[in-house]
Amino acid sequence: MNIKGDQQVESRKLLRRKLDLLLRTGKILVESSADTSRIMRNMKRTAAYLGLNEEHLHIHITYNMLMVNLSDGTHSFSKFQRCDKHGIEMRAISDISKLSWSAIKEDYSLDRYEEELNKIGSRKRSYTPWQVAIAAGLACGGFCIQFGCDWTAFFYASIAATLGFRLRTKLNEVGSNGYANIAVAAFVATILAWLLGTFANSQLVANMPQWLATALQTSTPWHPLMACTLFIVPGVPIINFVNDVLDNNIEVGIIRGINTILIVSAMAFGIVLAIRVCGIDNFVKDLSMIPHHTYWEYAIAAAISAMGFATIFNFPPKQLWILALGGIAAVCTRNYISLGDSSQNIGLDWGPVIGSLVGASLVSIIYIKVVHWVHLPHQCLSIPTVIPMVPGVLMYRCLFALLDMHGVVGELTNAMTNGIRASLIVLCIAIGVAIPNIFARKWIAPNRQRKLKRLIEERKARGKFVDLTMVES
């Protein structure tokens, strides 16, 4: 009896450890901003490695909590895991995917799996804080070029965004409220952009030597104010929100959508306050955002923005060039479809909604093949690439108009027009990223499922799966 009792105790300990490893794996994915379908796929694959029968396994994912239950009708074991920190960690998402496949193929011991999991969870980011801040600044500068600014204004937007991003990072490290930190960073970045634009066209610069004055002056001094805070625009949560809702993960999707609204609202509040302090007369409605650059300039700006956002998301440094090419393909395609004679540009003139859908779909289709060459998840490749197409200005203009209403006829219409256009563009970007992948799964998923099923059968034959009848609840 004692021997049997000891075996049951050891079996319970082993089962608890496996459930704990499964939840810790899911926690890294949740806190790294993986979409819910990917979290579920990776957790089920990890469960197969751990020997937990899928027919007995129940996984429930929420924004702040993971719940796992293993039950065969007679015995039931449950475990919960809190998920409090939410960032964007593309490298962690990629490494968890690789680990789940490697563990089951190479038959990792639990100790080895836990060691690899700990490395992923505790690893330092690939970039220093200042490298990330500078990359974020340059990404906003790339946005500014897409809005029609000149290259001098590009650098002004980059400087303001770099300092604003670094301030936000510092405030987050202190532990103050995240939404308040966003508002403060947006306020400071906008003030800096206004100061730089004012300086560029000041008499002080005009009196400088001709070559220096030419380098410092800009014909688009207001554009940096519209672009310097776009490092805050929650592109990943927006796309994950749409993906989750389309995949019927409604609860998590709604929470991500609400979080997106709060982030954009905090950003808009900081910008509006800065504009009031600076005494600017509602330039948001009147400033033209139609670009008149050549396509090679669009391409450079798109590559800079894609790599900049990928750096914020901690994408592996050696693969950044892949995102640069994807950003060029997505943005230039979007611009060609969107722009045209009505804006004195080269293109089909079909508008930004169709342009965004085609651009996102094209790059997503291309990356379906690329994932096999670089061994990175589709989400990690496609999302940073399409972020430069997210209509941050339209979202910002919508909220600004709502916050600045005075009861004048047409104000609400203007706000709703910008809001609806922004929503349609975001929806098209998310669909463009998701739909090609959904179609591709008709051919990819069966092969992966057959491979996984074969590996599971081999593990069952070696007695690697948990038998709940041997564990007394």
mmCIF file of N, CA and C in Angstrom, residues 353-467:
data_model
loop_
_atom_site.group_PDB
_atom_site.id
_atom_site.type_symbol
_atom_site.label_atom_id
_atom_site.label_comp_id
_atom_site.label_asym_id
_atom_site.label_seq_id
_atom_site.Cartn_x
_atom_site.Cartn_y
_atom_site.Cartn_z
ATOM 1 N N VAL A 353 -8.767 52.366 -48.679
ATOM 2 C CA VAL A 353 -9.364 51.141 -48.131
ATOM 3 C C VAL A 353 -8.977 49.938 -48.984
ATOM 4 N N ILE A 354 -9.237 50.028 -50.295
ATOM 5 C CA ILE A 354 -8.873 48.934 -51.203
ATOM 6 C C ILE A 354 -7.358 48.795 -51.261
ATOM 7 N N GLY A 355 -6.651 49.924 -51.267
ATOM 8 C CA GLY A 355 -5.195 49.879 -51.322
ATOM 9 C C GLY A 355 -4.607 49.141 -50.132
ATOM 10 N N SER A 356 -5.127 49.395 -48.936
ATOM 11 C CA SER A 356 -4.628 48.727 -47.735
ATOM 12 C C SER A 356 -4.919 47.229 -47.775
ATOM 13 N N LEU A 357 -6.102 46.853 -48.252
ATOM 14 C CA LEU A 357 -6.456 45.439 -48.360
ATOM 15 C C LEU A 357 -5.523 44.705 -49.314
ATOM 16 N N VAL A 358 -5.280 45.304 -50.484
ATOM 17 C CA VAL A 358 -4.414 44.657 -51.477
ATOM 18 C C VAL A 358 -2.966 44.589 -50.969
ATOM 19 N N GLY A 359 -2.473 45.680 -50.385
ATOM 20 C CA GLY A 359 -1.097 45.691 -49.884
ATOM 21 C C GLY A 359 -0.873 44.669 -48.793
ATOM 22 N N ALA A 360 -1.798 44.590 -47.823
ATOM 23 C CA ALA A 360 -1.660 43.620 -46.733
ATOM 24 C C ALA A 360 -1.791 42.194 -47.244
ATOM 25 N N SER A 361 -2.721 41.967 -48.169
ATOM 26 C CA SER A 361 -2.912 40.619 -48.713
ATOM 27 C C SER A 361 -1.681 40.154 -49.481
ATOM 28 N N LEU A 362 -1.110 41.052 -50.278
ATOM 29 C CA LEU A 362 0.062 40.693 -51.073
ATOM 30 C C LEU A 362 1.213 40.238 -50.194
ATOM 31 N N VAL A 363 1.542 41.048 -49.182
ATOM 32 C CA VAL A 363 2.688 40.700 -48.348
ATOM 33 C C VAL A 363 2.390 39.457 -47.519
ATOM 34 N N SER A 364 1.140 39.257 -47.123
ATOM 35 C CA SER A 364 0.793 38.068 -46.361
ATOM 36 C C SER A 364 0.945 36.805 -47.203
ATOM 37 N N ILE A 365 0.533 36.878 -48.470
ATOM 38 C CA ILE A 365 0.682 35.734 -49.371
ATOM 39 C C ILE A 365 2.162 35.411 -49.589
ATOM 40 N N ILE A 366 2.963 36.446 -49.768
ATOM 41 C CA ILE A 366 4.401 36.238 -49.966
ATOM 42 C C ILE A 366 5.014 35.551 -48.743
ATOM 43 N N TYR A 367 4.612 36.001 -47.553
ATOM 44 C CA TYR A 367 5.210 35.460 -46.329
ATOM 45 C C TYR A 367 4.764 34.036 -46.024
ATOM 46 N N ILE A 368 3.673 33.563 -46.636
ATOM 47 C CA ILE A 368 3.275 32.164 -46.464
ATOM 48 C C ILE A 368 4.411 31.245 -46.920
ATOM 49 N N LYS A 369 5.088 31.656 -47.981
ATOM 50 C CA LYS A 369 6.233 30.877 -48.474
ATOM 51 C C LYS A 369 7.505 31.183 -47.691
ATOM 52 N N VAL A 370 7.674 32.455 -47.326
ATOM 53 C CA VAL A 370 8.905 32.876 -46.649
ATOM 54 C C VAL A 370 9.070 32.212 -45.282
ATOM 55 N N VAL A 371 7.953 31.922 -44.590
ATOM 56 C CA VAL A 371 8.054 31.334 -43.251
ATOM 57 C C VAL A 371 8.842 30.024 -43.268
ATOM 58 N N HIS A 372 8.789 29.296 -44.372
ATOM 59 C CA HIS A 372 9.519 28.017 -44.460
ATOM 60 C C HIS A 372 11.011 28.234 -44.690
ATOM 61 N N TRP A 373 11.371 29.379 -45.217
ATOM 62 C CA TRP A 373 12.788 29.675 -45.450
ATOM 63 C C TRP A 373 13.470 30.207 -44.195
ATOM 64 N N VAL A 374 12.767 31.040 -43.450
ATOM 65 C CA VAL A 374 13.393 31.706 -42.303
ATOM 66 C C VAL A 374 12.971 31.101 -40.963
ATOM 67 N N HIS A 375 11.990 30.178 -41.003
ATOM 68 C CA HIS A 375 11.530 29.474 -39.787
ATOM 69 C C HIS A 375 11.062 30.450 -38.704
ATOM 70 N N LEU A 376 10.211 31.369 -39.124
ATOM 71 C CA LEU A 376 9.590 32.313 -38.204
ATOM 72 C C LEU A 376 8.079 32.270 -38.411
ATOM 73 N N PRO A 377 7.278 32.456 -37.353
ATOM 74 C CA PRO A 377 5.820 32.426 -37.501
ATOM 75 C C PRO A 377 5.321 33.527 -38.427
ATOM 76 N N HIS A 378 4.232 33.235 -39.113
ATOM 77 C CA HIS A 378 3.650 34.184 -40.053
ATOM 78 C C HIS A 378 3.290 35.494 -39.363
ATOM 79 N N GLN A 379 2.743 35.417 -38.148
ATOM 80 C CA GLN A 379 2.357 36.620 -37.408
ATOM 81 C C GLN A 379 3.550 37.534 -37.178
ATOM 82 N N CYS A 380 4.697 36.953 -36.843
ATOM 83 C CA CYS A 380 5.887 37.753 -36.543
ATOM 84 C C CYS A 380 6.408 38.471 -37.779
ATOM 85 N N LEU A 381 6.154 37.911 -38.950
ATOM 86 C CA LEU A 381 6.608 38.537 -40.188
ATOM 87 C C LEU A 381 5.611 39.560 -40.717
ATOM 88 N N SER A 382 4.345 39.192 -40.727
ATOM 89 C CA SER A 382 3.357 40.023 -41.418
ATOM 90 C C SER A 382 2.954 41.269 -40.635
ATOM 91 N N ILE A 383 2.794 41.156 -39.313
ATOM 92 C CA ILE A 383 2.269 42.296 -38.553
ATOM 93 C C ILE A 383 3.219 43.488 -38.564
ATOM 94 N N PRO A 384 4.519 43.343 -38.241
ATOM 95 C CA PRO A 384 5.383 44.533 -38.305
ATOM 96 C C PRO A 384 5.430 45.165 -39.689
ATOM 97 N N THR A 385 5.244 44.342 -40.720
ATOM 98 C CA THR A 385 5.303 44.842 -42.091
ATOM 99 C C THR A 385 4.120 45.724 -42.443
ATOM 100 N N VAL A 386 2.940 45.390 -41.922
ATOM 101 C CA VAL A 386 1.741 46.156 -42.277
ATOM 102 C C VAL A 386 1.446 47.291 -41.296
ATOM 103 N N ILE A 387 2.163 47.349 -40.181
ATOM 104 C CA ILE A 387 1.932 48.425 -39.209
ATOM 105 C C ILE A 387 2.077 49.812 -39.854
ATOM 106 N N PRO A 388 3.059 50.042 -40.771
ATOM 107 C CA PRO A 388 3.157 51.372 -41.390
ATOM 108 C C PRO A 388 1.925 51.783 -42.188
ATOM 109 N N MET A 389 0.996 50.862 -42.434
ATOM 110 C CA MET A 389 -0.235 51.217 -43.152
ATOM 111 C C MET A 389 -1.385 51.538 -42.202
ATOM 112 N N VAL A 390 -1.204 51.315 -40.891
ATOM 113 C CA VAL A 390 -2.281 51.599 -39.937
ATOM 114 C C VAL A 390 -2.590 53.094 -39.969
ATOM 115 N N PRO A 391 -3.850 53.477 -40.114
ATOM 116 C CA PRO A 391 -4.215 54.900 -40.299
ATOM 117 C C PRO A 391 -4.239 55.670 -38.987
ATOM 118 N N GLY A 392 -3.069 55.854 -38.400
ATOM 119 C CA GLY A 392 -2.998 56.545 -37.120
ATOM 120 C C GLY A 392 -3.555 57.954 -37.169
ATOM 121 N N VAL A 393 -3.311 58.662 -38.272
ATOM 122 C CA VAL A 393 -3.775 60.042 -38.382
ATOM 123 C C VAL A 393 -5.300 60.118 -38.400
ATOM 124 N N LEU A 394 -5.941 59.195 -39.109
ATOM 125 C CA LEU A 394 -7.403 59.214 -39.172
ATOM 126 C C LEU A 394 -8.018 58.921 -37.798
ATOM 127 N N MET A 395 -7.432 57.955 -37.087
ATOM 128 C CA MET A 395 -7.919 57.645 -35.737
ATOM 129 C C MET A 395 -7.735 58.858 -34.827
ATOM 130 N N TYR A 396 -6.582 59.449 -34.944
ATOM 131 C CA TYR A 396 -6.234 60.627 -34.139
ATOM 132 C C TYR A 396 -7.176 61.788 -34.468
ATOM 133 N N ARG A 397 -7.443 62.013 -35.766
ATOM 134 C CA ARG A 397 -8.311 63.113 -36.167
ATOM 135 C C ARG A 397 -9.747 62.905 -35.663
ATOM 136 N N CYS A 398 -10.187 61.651 -35.676
ATOM 137 C CA CYS A 398 -11.530 61.350 -35.187
ATOM 138 C C CYS A 398 -11.661 61.715 -33.714
ATOM 139 N N LEU A 399 -10.716 61.258 -32.909
ATOM 140 C CA LEU A 399 -10.771 61.547 -31.481
ATOM 141 C C LEU A 399 -10.567 63.030 -31.201
ATOM 142 N N PHE A 400 -9.671 63.656 -31.953
ATOM 143 C CA PHE A 400 -9.437 65.086 -31.765
ATOM 144 C C PHE A 400 -10.711 65.874 -32.032
ATOM 145 N N ALA A 401 -11.414 65.511 -33.105
ATOM 146 C CA ALA A 401 -12.651 66.211 -33.447
ATOM 147 C C ALA A 401 -13.710 66.025 -32.366
ATOM 148 N N LEU A 402 -13.780 64.818 -31.795
ATOM 149 C CA LEU A 402 -14.763 64.571 -30.737
ATOM 150 C C LEU A 402 -14.433 65.371 -29.479
ATOM 151 N N LEU A 403 -13.129 65.432 -29.147
ATOM 152 C CA LEU A 403 -12.725 66.152 -27.948
ATOM 153 C C LEU A 403 -12.836 67.666 -28.119
ATOM 154 N N ASP A 404 -12.811 68.138 -29.375
ATOM 155 C CA ASP A 404 -12.749 69.582 -29.633
ATOM 156 C C ASP A 404 -14.063 70.134 -30.189
ATOM 157 N N MET A 405 -15.147 69.409 -29.965
ATOM 158 C CA MET A 405 -16.433 69.843 -30.517
ATOM 159 C C MET A 405 -16.952 71.093 -29.805
ATOM 160 N N HIS A 406 -17.534 72.009 -30.592
ATOM 161 C CA HIS A 406 -18.104 73.239 -30.050
ATOM 162 C C HIS A 406 -19.579 73.399 -30.420
ATOM 163 N N GLY A 407 -20.173 72.350 -30.945
ATOM 164 C CA GLY A 407 -21.576 72.442 -31.341
ATOM 165 C C GLY A 407 -21.792 72.989 -32.728
ATOM 166 N N VAL A 408 -20.725 73.130 -33.501
ATOM 167 C CA VAL A 408 -20.833 73.639 -34.867
ATOM 168 C C VAL A 408 -21.319 72.529 -35.790
ATOM 169 N N VAL A 409 -22.215 72.887 -36.715
ATOM 170 C CA VAL A 409 -22.747 71.902 -37.659
ATOM 171 C C VAL A 409 -21.614 71.292 -38.481
ATOM 172 N N GLY A 410 -21.603 69.988 -38.563
ATOM 173 C CA GLY A 410 -20.608 69.286 -39.369
ATOM 174 C C GLY A 410 -19.458 68.719 -38.571
ATOM 175 N N GLU A 411 -19.295 69.115 -37.296
ATOM 176 C CA GLU A 411 -18.182 68.606 -36.496
ATOM 177 C C GLU A 411 -18.320 67.112 -36.250
ATOM 178 N N LEU A 412 -19.502 66.666 -35.869
ATOM 179 C CA LEU A 412 -19.716 65.244 -35.613
ATOM 180 C C LEU A 412 -19.565 64.435 -36.887
ATOM 181 N N THR A 413 -20.063 64.981 -37.985
ATOM 182 C CA THR A 413 -19.926 64.292 -39.274
ATOM 183 C C THR A 413 -18.459 64.113 -39.640
ATOM 184 N N ASN A 414 -17.653 65.152 -39.430
ATOM 185 C CA ASN A 414 -16.227 65.079 -39.716
ATOM 186 C C ASN A 414 -15.548 64.010 -38.856
ATOM 187 N N ALA A 415 -15.914 63.983 -37.571
ATOM 188 C CA ALA A 415 -15.325 62.988 -36.668
ATOM 189 C C ALA A 415 -15.694 61.573 -37.092
ATOM 190 N N MET A 416 -16.970 61.345 -37.391
ATOM 191 C CA MET A 416 -17.423 60.008 -37.759
ATOM 192 C C MET A 416 -16.859 59.570 -39.100
ATOM 193 N N THR A 417 -16.709 60.518 -40.024
ATOM 194 C CA THR A 417 -16.120 60.176 -41.329
ATOM 195 C C THR A 417 -14.708 59.645 -41.163
ATOM 196 N N ASN A 418 -13.901 60.349 -40.374
ATOM 197 C CA ASN A 418 -12.537 59.887 -40.134
ATOM 198 C C ASN A 418 -12.525 58.565 -39.374
ATOM 199 N N GLY A 419 -13.419 58.422 -38.387
ATOM 200 C CA GLY A 419 -13.479 57.192 -37.612
ATOM 201 C C GLY A 419 -13.866 55.996 -38.452
ATOM 202 N N ILE A 420 -14.866 56.170 -39.321
ATOM 203 C CA ILE A 420 -15.314 55.063 -40.174
ATOM 204 C C ILE A 420 -14.234 54.684 -41.178
ATOM 205 N N ARG A 421 -13.597 55.686 -41.774
ATOM 206 C CA ARG A 421 -12.512 55.391 -42.734
ATOM 207 C C ARG A 421 -11.377 54.643 -42.057
ATOM 208 N N ALA A 422 -11.006 55.106 -40.860
ATOM 209 C CA ALA A 422 -9.925 54.433 -40.126
ATOM 210 C C ALA A 422 -10.309 52.996 -39.798
ATOM 211 N N SER A 423 -11.540 52.781 -39.357
ATOM 212 C CA SER A 423 -11.999 51.434 -38.996
ATOM 213 C C SER A 423 -11.993 50.505 -40.206
ATOM 214 N N LEU A 424 -12.449 51.011 -41.349
ATOM 215 C CA LEU A 424 -12.462 50.194 -42.558
ATOM 216 C C LEU A 424 -11.050 49.816 -42.994
ATOM 217 N N ILE A 425 -10.123 50.781 -42.896
ATOM 218 C CA ILE A 425 -8.741 50.495 -43.294
ATOM 219 C C ILE A 425 -8.123 49.458 -42.364
ATOM 220 N N VAL A 426 -8.337 49.609 -41.055
ATOM 221 C CA VAL A 426 -7.804 48.634 -40.096
ATOM 222 C C VAL A 426 -8.402 47.253 -40.352
ATOM 223 N N LEU A 427 -9.708 47.199 -40.600
ATOM 224 C CA LEU A 427 -10.357 45.920 -40.888
ATOM 225 C C LEU A 427 -9.771 45.270 -42.135
ATOM 226 N N CYS A 428 -9.531 46.077 -43.161
ATOM 227 C CA CYS A 428 -8.966 45.541 -44.405
ATOM 228 C C CYS A 428 -7.531 45.059 -44.206
ATOM 229 N N ILE A 429 -6.758 45.777 -43.402
ATOM 230 C CA ILE A 429 -5.390 45.341 -43.110
ATOM 231 C C ILE A 429 -5.408 44.010 -42.380
ATOM 232 N N ALA A 430 -6.272 43.892 -41.375
ATOM 233 C CA ALA A 430 -6.346 42.649 -40.607
ATOM 234 C C ALA A 430 -6.824 41.485 -41.468
ATOM 235 N N ILE A 431 -7.820 41.754 -42.309
ATOM 236 C CA ILE A 431 -8.307 40.707 -43.200
ATOM 237 C C ILE A 431 -7.221 40.319 -44.195
ATOM 238 N N GLY A 432 -6.518 41.321 -44.716
ATOM 239 C CA GLY A 432 -5.432 41.026 -45.645
ATOM 240 C C GLY A 432 -4.366 40.149 -45.029
ATOM 241 N N VAL A 433 -4.061 40.389 -43.747
ATOM 242 C CA VAL A 433 -3.074 39.558 -43.048
ATOM 243 C C VAL A 433 -3.632 38.165 -42.786
ATOM 244 N N ALA A 434 -4.917 38.080 -42.416
ATOM 245 C CA ALA A 434 -5.488 36.820 -41.950
ATOM 246 C C ALA A 434 -6.008 35.913 -43.067
ATOM 247 N N ILE A 435 -6.711 36.476 -44.036
ATOM 248 C CA ILE A 435 -7.414 35.640 -45.014
ATOM 249 C C ILE A 435 -6.471 34.758 -45.843
ATOM 250 N N PRO A 436 -5.360 35.306 -46.408
ATOM 251 C CA PRO A 436 -4.469 34.419 -47.158
ATOM 252 C C PRO A 436 -3.935 33.274 -46.305
ATOM 253 N N ASN A 437 -3.661 33.555 -45.046
ATOM 254 C CA ASN A 437 -3.180 32.514 -44.151
ATOM 255 C C ASN A 437 -4.256 31.464 -43.892
ATOM 256 N N ILE A 438 -5.510 31.906 -43.800
ATOM 257 C CA ILE A 438 -6.609 30.967 -43.594
ATOM 258 C C ILE A 438 -6.756 30.044 -44.797
ATOM 259 N N PHE A 439 -6.675 30.618 -45.998
ATOM 260 C CA PHE A 439 -6.762 29.792 -47.196
ATOM 261 C C PHE A 439 -5.580 28.835 -47.296
ATOM 262 N N ALA A 440 -4.392 29.339 -46.924
ATOM 263 C CA ALA A 440 -3.193 28.501 -47.030
ATOM 264 C C ALA A 440 -3.272 27.324 -46.078
ATOM 265 N N ARG A 441 -3.953 27.485 -44.938
ATOM 266 C CA ARG A 441 -4.032 26.399 -43.967
ATOM 267 C C ARG A 441 -4.758 25.177 -44.524
ATOM 268 N N LYS A 442 -5.586 25.382 -45.558
ATOM 269 C CA LYS A 442 -6.254 24.235 -46.173
ATOM 270 C C LYS A 442 -5.232 23.246 -46.738
ATOM 271 N N TRP A 443 -4.056 23.803 -47.132
ATOM 272 C CA TRP A 443 -3.002 22.943 -47.646
ATOM 273 C C TRP A 443 -1.908 22.686 -46.607
ATOM 274 N N ILE A 444 -1.621 23.695 -45.760
ATOM 275 C CA ILE A 444 -0.532 23.560 -44.786
ATOM 276 C C ILE A 444 -0.953 22.755 -43.565
ATOM 277 N N ALA A 445 -2.124 23.086 -43.013
ATOM 278 C CA ALA A 445 -2.556 22.475 -41.757
ATOM 279 C C ALA A 445 -2.649 20.950 -41.820
ATOM 280 N N PRO A 446 -3.221 20.323 -42.880
ATOM 281 C CA PRO A 446 -3.273 18.863 -42.895
ATOM 282 C C PRO A 446 -1.899 18.213 -42.799
ATOM 283 N N ASN A 447 -0.904 18.788 -43.474
ATOM 284 C CA ASN A 447 0.439 18.226 -43.394
ATOM 285 C C ASN A 447 0.988 18.319 -41.985
ATOM 286 N N ARG A 448 0.787 19.480 -41.335
ATOM 287 C CA ARG A 448 1.270 19.648 -39.970
ATOM 288 C C ARG A 448 0.531 18.735 -39.003
ATOM 289 N N GLN A 449 -0.795 18.586 -39.228
ATOM 290 C CA GLN A 449 -1.571 17.720 -38.345
ATOM 291 C C GLN A 449 -1.150 16.260 -38.484
ATOM 292 N N ARG A 450 -0.878 15.832 -39.706
ATOM 293 C CA ARG A 450 -0.413 14.457 -39.899
ATOM 294 C C ARG A 450 0.934 14.239 -39.232
ATOM 295 N N LYS A 451 1.823 15.218 -39.368
ATOM 296 C CA LYS A 451 3.137 15.129 -38.728
ATOM 297 C C LYS A 451 3.004 15.075 -37.212
ATOM 298 N N LEU A 452 2.152 15.954 -36.650
ATOM 299 C CA LEU A 452 1.954 15.980 -35.207
ATOM 300 C C LEU A 452 1.303 14.693 -34.727
ATOM 301 N N LYS A 453 0.318 14.180 -35.479
ATOM 302 C CA LYS A 453 -0.358 12.941 -35.093
ATOM 303 C C LYS A 453 0.621 11.771 -35.056
ATOM 304 N N ARG A 454 1.529 11.721 -36.032
ATOM 305 C CA ARG A 454 2.522 10.648 -36.051
ATOM 306 C C ARG A 454 3.443 10.721 -34.832
ATOM 307 N N LEU A 455 3.885 11.936 -34.502
ATOM 308 C CA LEU A 455 4.751 12.101 -33.336
ATOM 309 C C LEU A 455 4.027 11.739 -32.038
ATOM 310 N N ILE A 456 2.727 12.076 -31.964
ATOM 311 C CA ILE A 456 1.952 11.739 -30.768
ATOM 312 C C ILE A 456 1.813 10.233 -30.628
ATOM 313 N N GLU A 457 1.526 9.542 -31.742
ATOM 314 C CA GLU A 457 1.393 8.082 -31.681
ATOM 315 C C GLU A 457 2.697 7.429 -31.234
ATOM 316 N N GLU A 458 3.809 7.971 -31.704
ATOM 317 C CA GLU A 458 5.104 7.422 -31.277
ATOM 318 C C GLU A 458 5.313 7.614 -29.778
ATOM 319 N N ARG A 459 4.905 8.767 -29.260
ATOM 320 C CA ARG A 459 5.054 9.032 -27.830
ATOM 321 C C ARG A 459 4.114 8.147 -27.004
ATOM 322 N N LYS A 460 2.916 7.923 -27.496
ATOM 323 C CA LYS A 460 1.998 7.032 -26.791
ATOM 324 C C LYS A 460 2.546 5.614 -26.729
ATOM 325 N N ALA A 461 3.151 5.192 -27.844
ATOM 326 C CA ALA A 461 3.724 3.841 -27.867
ATOM 327 C C ALA A 461 4.864 3.688 -26.865
ATOM 328 N N ARG A 462 5.536 4.787 -26.551
ATOM 329 C CA ARG A 462 6.640 4.742 -25.579
ATOM 330 C C ARG A 462 6.154 5.012 -24.156
ATOM 331 N N GLY A 463 4.832 5.118 -23.988
ATOM 332 C CA GLY A 463 4.275 5.321 -22.653
ATOM 333 C C GLY A 463 4.493 6.716 -22.100
ATOM 334 N N LYS A 464 4.522 7.721 -22.969
ATOM 335 C CA LYS A 464 4.809 9.090 -22.537
ATOM 336 C C LYS A 464 3.556 9.863 -22.105
ATOM 337 N N PHE A 465 2.359 9.280 -22.322
ATOM 338 C CA PHE A 465 1.137 10.023 -22.012
ATOM 339 C C PHE A 465 0.636 9.709 -20.607
ATOM 340 N N VAL A 466 0.011 10.710 -20.011
ATOM 341 C CA VAL A 466 -0.485 10.596 -18.645
ATOM 342 C C VAL A 466 -1.733 9.703 -18.616
ATOM 343 N N ASP A 467 -1.744 8.756 -17.689
ATOM 344 C CA ASP A 467 -2.921 7.889 -17.459
ATOM 345 C C ASP A 467 -3.569 8.362 -16.165
#
